[in-house]
Amino acid sequence: MLPFQSCKDDNGGGDPGPTQNISEYMTSDGGYGVMLAALDKFGLGTQLNGTGSFTLLALSDNQLFADNIDLVNMSDAEAEIFVKYHFFAKKILPAEFPNNGYIATESAGGPGGKKLAIYTEVIGDNVRFNGKNYIKKVDATNGVIYVMEGSLPPPTLIQALAINPNIKTYKNAVNLEAAIKTALGTGPNTVFATSETKFIEYLNANNTTITSLTPSERRKILNNSIIAGSNKHSSELSATETTMGADILVTESGGTISLNGKASITKSNGQCVDGVIHVISDLLN
């Protein structure tokens, strides 16, 4: 795997810091030929071999094979979306990633060319990407490498709902309503997913469970949370938005976006290949 730097220099001093750039690390270590070739093909090789500040979620040849990811035989469009989904055009340390939130990659694979996002969880000095850990973090002269335990295929809305544990009950509600699930599979769509804490609080207050709600009750909650046929980031929301259920009023104050004066957007712009997720603080029922 990738070598660590010595903690002392030749004179017994402190850590001399990294001596190789990202490309040099991956080349000297070996076993990253497929990803290096793809990075070069899509214009990232020169950057990672020069100065600047970057973050790469690196995948070894063996890991790509284990995950059945064939970058060589993908279409150029698919391969570019995949590779750039593992790349950030700045150096990001673990504690600097959003905790239980979304961060945009350099992959313009969303509707209208919007950059796809990864869901990150910060746990102490560690960070998880779409629920997957990294094996090793290596500092380079021009950024940082996270050697991944698994690849990160860009998710659809349905897949992204399952990745985020903080919207688990919302995801379960979607799975119980076949028509809603089908609608979310024919994007683009904008989804306001109620946070797990608030959804459970609502169910407990009504002495019920997600499976015990009537189909009409579930559909009302879900329909009011989906703007069909539109991929809107938080900054693109209009004062009035028409959902699959009823119109919702959107207001902004002090940087906080509220819906119907009740729910606020707590985690925004979870961009997927076929729509976007915003986590909200309350139900829109």
Short mmCIF file of C-alpha atoms in Angstrom, two decimals:
data_model
loop_
_atom_site.label_atom_id
_atom_site.label_comp_id
_atom_site.label_asym_id
_atom_site.label_seq_id
_atom_site.Cartn_x
_atom_site.Cartn_y
_atom_site.Cartn_z
CA MET A 1 0.00 0.00 0.00
CA LEU A 2 1.03 3.65 0.02
CA PRO A 3 4.14 4.38 2.14
CA PHE A 4 4.05 6.64 5.16
CA GLN A 5 6.67 9.33 5.65
CA SER A 6 9.26 9.00 8.35
CA CYS A 7 8.53 11.03 11.48
CA LYS A 8 12.12 12.32 11.65
CA ASP A 9 14.56 13.79 9.17
CA ASP A 10 18.19 12.63 8.73
CA ASN A 11 19.36 14.87 11.55
CA GLY A 12 16.84 13.49 14.03
CA GLY A 13 14.57 16.52 13.73
CA GLY A 14 10.80 16.68 13.42
CA ASP A 15 8.54 15.47 10.66
CA PRO A 16 9.93 16.76 7.35
CA GLY A 17 6.50 16.56 5.74
CA PRO A 18 5.52 14.85 2.51
CA THR A 19 8.04 14.65 -0.31
CA GLN A 20 5.89 13.35 -3.18
CA ASN A 21 2.80 14.64 -4.90
CA ILE A 22 -0.38 12.57 -5.22
CA SER A 23 0.53 11.10 -8.61
CA GLU A 24 4.05 10.24 -7.49
CA TYR A 25 2.77 8.45 -4.39
CA MET A 26 0.37 6.31 -6.41
CA THR A 27 2.96 5.57 -9.09
CA SER A 28 5.76 4.64 -6.69
CA ASP A 29 3.46 2.46 -4.61
CA GLY A 30 2.15 0.56 -7.62
CA GLY A 31 -1.24 -1.06 -8.07
CA TYR A 32 -3.10 2.09 -9.12
CA GLY A 33 -2.50 1.94 -12.86
CA VAL A 34 -6.15 1.88 -13.92
CA MET A 35 -7.16 4.89 -11.84
CA LEU A 36 -4.02 6.83 -12.78
CA ALA A 37 -4.74 6.25 -16.46
CA ALA A 38 -8.34 7.40 -16.04
CA LEU A 39 -7.29 10.49 -14.08
CA ASP A 40 -4.88 11.38 -16.87
CA LYS A 41 -7.49 10.74 -19.56
CA PHE A 42 -9.97 13.15 -18.00
CA GLY A 43 -7.53 15.98 -17.35
CA LEU A 44 -6.72 15.39 -13.68
CA GLY A 45 -3.33 13.73 -14.09
CA THR A 46 -1.49 17.00 -14.72
CA GLN A 47 -3.04 18.58 -11.64
CA LEU A 48 -2.20 15.67 -9.36
CA ASN A 49 1.35 15.66 -10.65
CA GLY A 50 1.89 19.36 -10.03
CA THR A 51 1.34 22.03 -7.44
CA GLY A 52 -2.01 22.99 -5.95
CA SER A 53 -4.28 21.49 -3.35
CA PHE A 54 -6.42 18.40 -4.01
CA THR A 55 -8.16 15.44 -2.38
CA LEU A 56 -8.39 12.02 -4.02
CA LEU A 57 -10.38 9.00 -2.87
CA ALA A 58 -8.02 6.46 -4.37
CA LEU A 59 -9.00 3.00 -5.63
CA SER A 60 -6.43 0.31 -6.28
CA ASP A 61 -6.64 -1.94 -9.32
CA ASN A 62 -7.56 -4.81 -7.00
CA GLN A 63 -10.34 -2.80 -5.39
CA LEU A 64 -11.81 -1.80 -8.74
CA PHE A 65 -11.75 -5.46 -9.80
CA ALA A 66 -13.37 -6.58 -6.52
CA ASP A 67 -16.12 -3.99 -7.00
CA ASN A 68 -16.66 -5.01 -10.63
CA ILE A 69 -15.80 -1.50 -11.84
CA ASP A 70 -14.40 -1.66 -15.39
CA LEU A 71 -13.17 1.84 -16.15
CA VAL A 72 -11.44 0.67 -19.33
CA ASN A 73 -14.65 -0.54 -20.97
CA MET A 74 -17.02 2.11 -19.61
CA SER A 75 -18.12 4.84 -21.96
CA ASP A 76 -16.00 7.96 -21.60
CA ALA A 77 -18.96 9.84 -20.14
CA GLU A 78 -19.62 7.18 -17.49
CA ALA A 79 -15.94 6.80 -16.59
CA GLU A 80 -15.43 10.55 -16.24
CA ILE A 81 -18.45 10.86 -13.93
CA PHE A 82 -17.16 7.95 -11.82
CA VAL A 83 -13.55 9.13 -11.57
CA LYS A 84 -14.37 12.76 -10.80
CA TYR A 85 -16.81 11.57 -8.11
CA HIS A 86 -13.69 10.51 -6.20
CA PHE A 87 -11.96 13.90 -6.55
CA PHE A 88 -12.13 17.29 -4.81
CA ALA A 89 -10.30 20.35 -6.14
CA LYS A 90 -9.00 21.26 -2.68
CA LYS A 91 -7.29 19.58 0.26
CA ILE A 92 -9.84 18.36 2.82
CA LEU A 93 -8.80 16.84 6.14
CA PRO A 94 -11.19 14.45 7.95
CA ALA A 95 -12.52 17.02 10.44
CA GLU A 96 -13.21 19.46 7.59
CA PHE A 97 -15.83 17.30 5.91
CA PRO A 98 -19.47 17.99 6.85
CA ASN A 99 -20.75 15.72 9.60
CA ASN A 100 -23.89 13.89 8.46
CA GLY A 101 -24.08 16.16 5.45
CA TYR A 102 -23.25 16.48 1.78
CA ILE A 103 -20.20 17.78 -0.05
CA ALA A 104 -19.91 18.39 -3.79
CA THR A 105 -17.31 16.51 -5.79
CA GLU A 106 -15.90 17.56 -9.18
CA SER A 107 -18.21 15.12 -10.98
CA ALA A 108 -20.73 17.01 -13.11
CA GLY A 109 -23.05 14.02 -13.40
CA GLY A 110 -26.25 15.54 -12.04
CA PRO A 111 -29.16 16.94 -14.07
CA GLY A 112 -28.05 20.04 -15.92
CA GLY A 113 -24.41 19.23 -15.18
CA LYS A 114 -24.73 19.83 -11.44
CA LYS A 115 -21.87 18.42 -9.40
CA LEU A 116 -22.65 15.17 -7.60
CA ALA A 117 -22.35 15.09 -3.81
CA ILE A 118 -21.02 12.52 -1.35
CA TYR A 119 -22.62 11.95 2.06
CA THR A 120 -19.96 12.19 4.78
CA GLU A 121 -19.93 11.25 8.45
CA VAL A 122 -17.16 12.59 10.70
CA ILE A 123 -16.34 10.26 13.59
CA GLY A 124 -13.54 11.66 15.74
CA ASP A 125 -10.48 11.84 13.50
CA ASN A 126 -12.11 9.60 10.92
CA VAL A 127 -14.52 10.23 8.06
CA ARG A 128 -16.80 7.91 6.10
CA PHE A 129 -17.83 8.48 2.48
CA ASN A 130 -21.30 7.18 1.49
CA GLY A 131 -21.00 4.76 4.39
CA LYS A 132 -17.56 3.48 3.40
CA ASN A 133 -14.30 3.85 5.32
CA TYR A 134 -10.87 4.66 4.04
CA ILE A 135 -7.99 2.26 4.72
CA LYS A 136 -5.25 4.85 4.94
CA LYS A 137 -4.78 8.62 4.70
CA VAL A 138 -1.59 9.83 3.07
CA ASP A 139 -0.45 13.45 2.96
CA ALA A 140 1.14 14.60 -0.29
CA THR A 141 2.87 17.82 -1.30
CA ASN A 142 -0.24 18.86 -3.23
CA GLY A 143 -3.03 17.47 -1.09
CA VAL A 144 -4.23 14.30 0.56
CA ILE A 145 -5.07 10.75 -0.52
CA TYR A 146 -7.72 8.58 1.12
CA VAL A 147 -7.17 4.96 0.08
CA MET A 148 -10.71 3.60 0.02
CA GLU A 149 -12.01 0.24 1.24
CA GLY A 150 -14.53 0.30 -1.60
CA SER A 151 -15.52 2.30 -4.65
CA LEU A 152 -18.25 4.94 -4.62
CA PRO A 153 -20.60 4.53 -7.58
CA PRO A 154 -22.53 7.80 -8.04
CA PRO A 155 -25.95 7.12 -6.46
CA THR A 156 -29.48 7.60 -7.66
CA LEU A 157 -31.99 9.28 -5.33
CA ILE A 158 -33.30 5.92 -4.15
CA GLN A 159 -29.78 4.69 -3.44
CA ALA A 160 -28.81 7.92 -1.68
CA LEU A 161 -31.82 7.72 0.64
CA ALA A 162 -30.48 4.37 1.87
CA ILE A 163 -26.95 5.72 2.37
CA ASN A 164 -27.94 8.41 4.89
CA PRO A 165 -28.95 6.81 8.25
CA ASN A 166 -30.40 10.13 9.42
CA ILE A 167 -33.34 9.78 7.01
CA LYS A 168 -33.92 6.05 7.53
CA THR A 169 -37.63 6.27 8.37
CA TYR A 170 -38.28 8.58 5.41
CA LYS A 171 -36.55 6.00 3.20
CA ASN A 172 -38.69 3.24 4.71
CA ALA A 173 -41.83 5.25 3.96
CA VAL A 174 -40.75 5.58 0.32
CA ASN A 175 -40.15 1.84 0.10
CA LEU A 176 -43.68 1.18 1.39
CA GLU A 177 -45.28 3.26 -1.35
CA ALA A 178 -44.57 1.72 -4.75
CA ALA A 179 -45.93 4.66 -6.74
CA ILE A 180 -43.73 7.12 -4.85
CA LYS A 181 -40.68 4.92 -5.31
CA THR A 182 -41.39 4.67 -9.02
CA ALA A 183 -41.79 8.45 -9.25
CA LEU A 184 -38.43 8.99 -7.57
CA GLY A 185 -36.86 6.62 -10.05
CA THR A 186 -37.95 8.76 -12.99
CA GLY A 187 -36.18 12.00 -12.20
CA PRO A 188 -35.21 14.64 -11.91
CA ASN A 189 -36.85 15.26 -8.54
CA THR A 190 -36.20 17.43 -5.51
CA VAL A 191 -36.74 15.64 -2.20
CA PHE A 192 -37.24 17.15 1.26
CA ALA A 193 -36.45 14.18 3.53
CA THR A 194 -37.53 14.52 7.17
CA SER A 195 -34.75 13.91 9.67
CA GLU A 196 -34.83 10.61 11.55
CA THR A 197 -35.20 12.28 14.95
CA LYS A 198 -38.26 14.31 13.95
CA PHE A 199 -39.93 11.49 12.03
CA ILE A 200 -39.61 9.13 15.01
CA GLU A 201 -40.83 11.88 17.33
CA TYR A 202 -43.91 12.34 15.15
CA LEU A 203 -44.65 8.60 15.09
CA ASN A 204 -44.21 8.26 18.86
CA ALA A 205 -46.45 11.25 19.52
CA ASN A 206 -49.16 9.59 17.46
CA ASN A 207 -48.55 6.17 19.01
CA THR A 208 -47.91 4.58 15.64
CA THR A 209 -45.18 3.25 13.37
CA ILE A 210 -44.29 3.88 9.76
CA THR A 211 -45.89 0.59 8.74
CA SER A 212 -49.03 1.30 10.78
CA LEU A 213 -49.74 4.61 9.10
CA THR A 214 -52.46 4.29 6.51
CA PRO A 215 -51.29 4.46 2.89
CA SER A 216 -53.08 7.79 2.51
CA GLU A 217 -51.25 9.21 5.54
CA ARG A 218 -47.88 8.06 4.20
CA ARG A 219 -48.63 9.36 0.71
CA LYS A 220 -49.61 12.78 2.07
CA ILE A 221 -46.31 13.08 3.94
CA LEU A 222 -44.31 11.92 0.93
CA ASN A 223 -46.21 13.80 -1.76
CA ASN A 224 -45.76 17.08 0.12
CA SER A 225 -42.01 16.46 0.22
CA ILE A 226 -41.31 15.97 -3.48
CA ILE A 227 -41.01 18.56 -6.25
CA ALA A 228 -41.44 16.35 -9.30
CA GLY A 229 -39.61 16.98 -12.55
CA SER A 230 -37.21 19.52 -11.10
CA ASN A 231 -33.70 19.47 -9.61
CA LYS A 232 -33.45 22.47 -7.29
CA HIS A 233 -30.57 23.28 -4.99
CA SER A 234 -31.44 25.27 -1.88
CA SER A 235 -30.39 28.56 -3.50
CA GLU A 236 -32.70 27.89 -6.47
CA LEU A 237 -35.95 27.43 -4.54
CA SER A 238 -38.72 29.88 -5.40
CA ALA A 239 -40.96 31.62 -2.87
CA THR A 240 -43.68 29.09 -3.69
CA GLU A 241 -42.89 25.55 -4.79
CA THR A 242 -45.43 23.05 -6.09
CA THR A 243 -44.94 19.55 -4.72
CA MET A 244 -46.76 16.36 -5.67
CA GLY A 245 -49.15 17.17 -2.81
CA ALA A 246 -49.59 20.87 -2.09
CA ASP A 247 -47.77 24.14 -2.59
CA ILE A 248 -45.15 24.98 0.03
CA LEU A 249 -43.97 28.46 1.00
CA VAL A 250 -40.22 29.01 1.07
CA THR A 251 -38.66 31.76 3.17
CA GLU A 252 -35.08 32.64 4.07
CA SER A 253 -33.82 34.41 7.16
CA GLY A 254 -30.25 34.69 8.39
CA GLY A 255 -29.13 31.98 6.01
CA THR A 256 -31.79 29.50 7.16
CA ILE A 257 -34.35 28.31 4.61
CA SER A 258 -37.77 27.44 6.03
CA LEU A 259 -40.66 25.58 4.43
CA ASN A 260 -44.19 26.57 5.39
CA GLY A 261 -42.71 28.37 8.40
CA LYS A 262 -42.39 24.96 10.05
CA ALA A 263 -39.49 22.93 8.71
CA SER A 264 -36.01 24.21 7.99
CA ILE A 265 -33.40 22.75 5.68
CA THR A 266 -30.64 21.35 7.89
CA LYS A 267 -28.52 19.54 5.28
CA SER A 268 -28.76 20.70 1.70
CA ASN A 269 -27.81 19.80 -1.84
CA GLY A 270 -27.31 16.05 -1.69
CA GLN A 271 -26.96 15.93 -5.45
CA CYS A 272 -27.58 12.54 -7.09
CA VAL A 273 -27.55 11.48 -10.71
CA ASP A 274 -31.33 11.92 -10.98
CA GLY A 275 -32.26 14.50 -8.36
CA VAL A 276 -31.31 16.22 -5.14
CA ILE A 277 -31.97 15.58 -1.43
CA HIS A 278 -32.44 18.21 1.28
CA VAL A 279 -32.78 16.99 4.87
CA ILE A 280 -35.42 18.98 6.79
CA SER A 281 -36.23 19.42 10.46
CA ASP A 282 -39.94 18.55 10.39
CA LEU A 283 -42.65 16.86 8.36
CA LEU A 284 -44.55 18.71 5.65
CA ASN A 285 -47.86 16.98 6.40
#
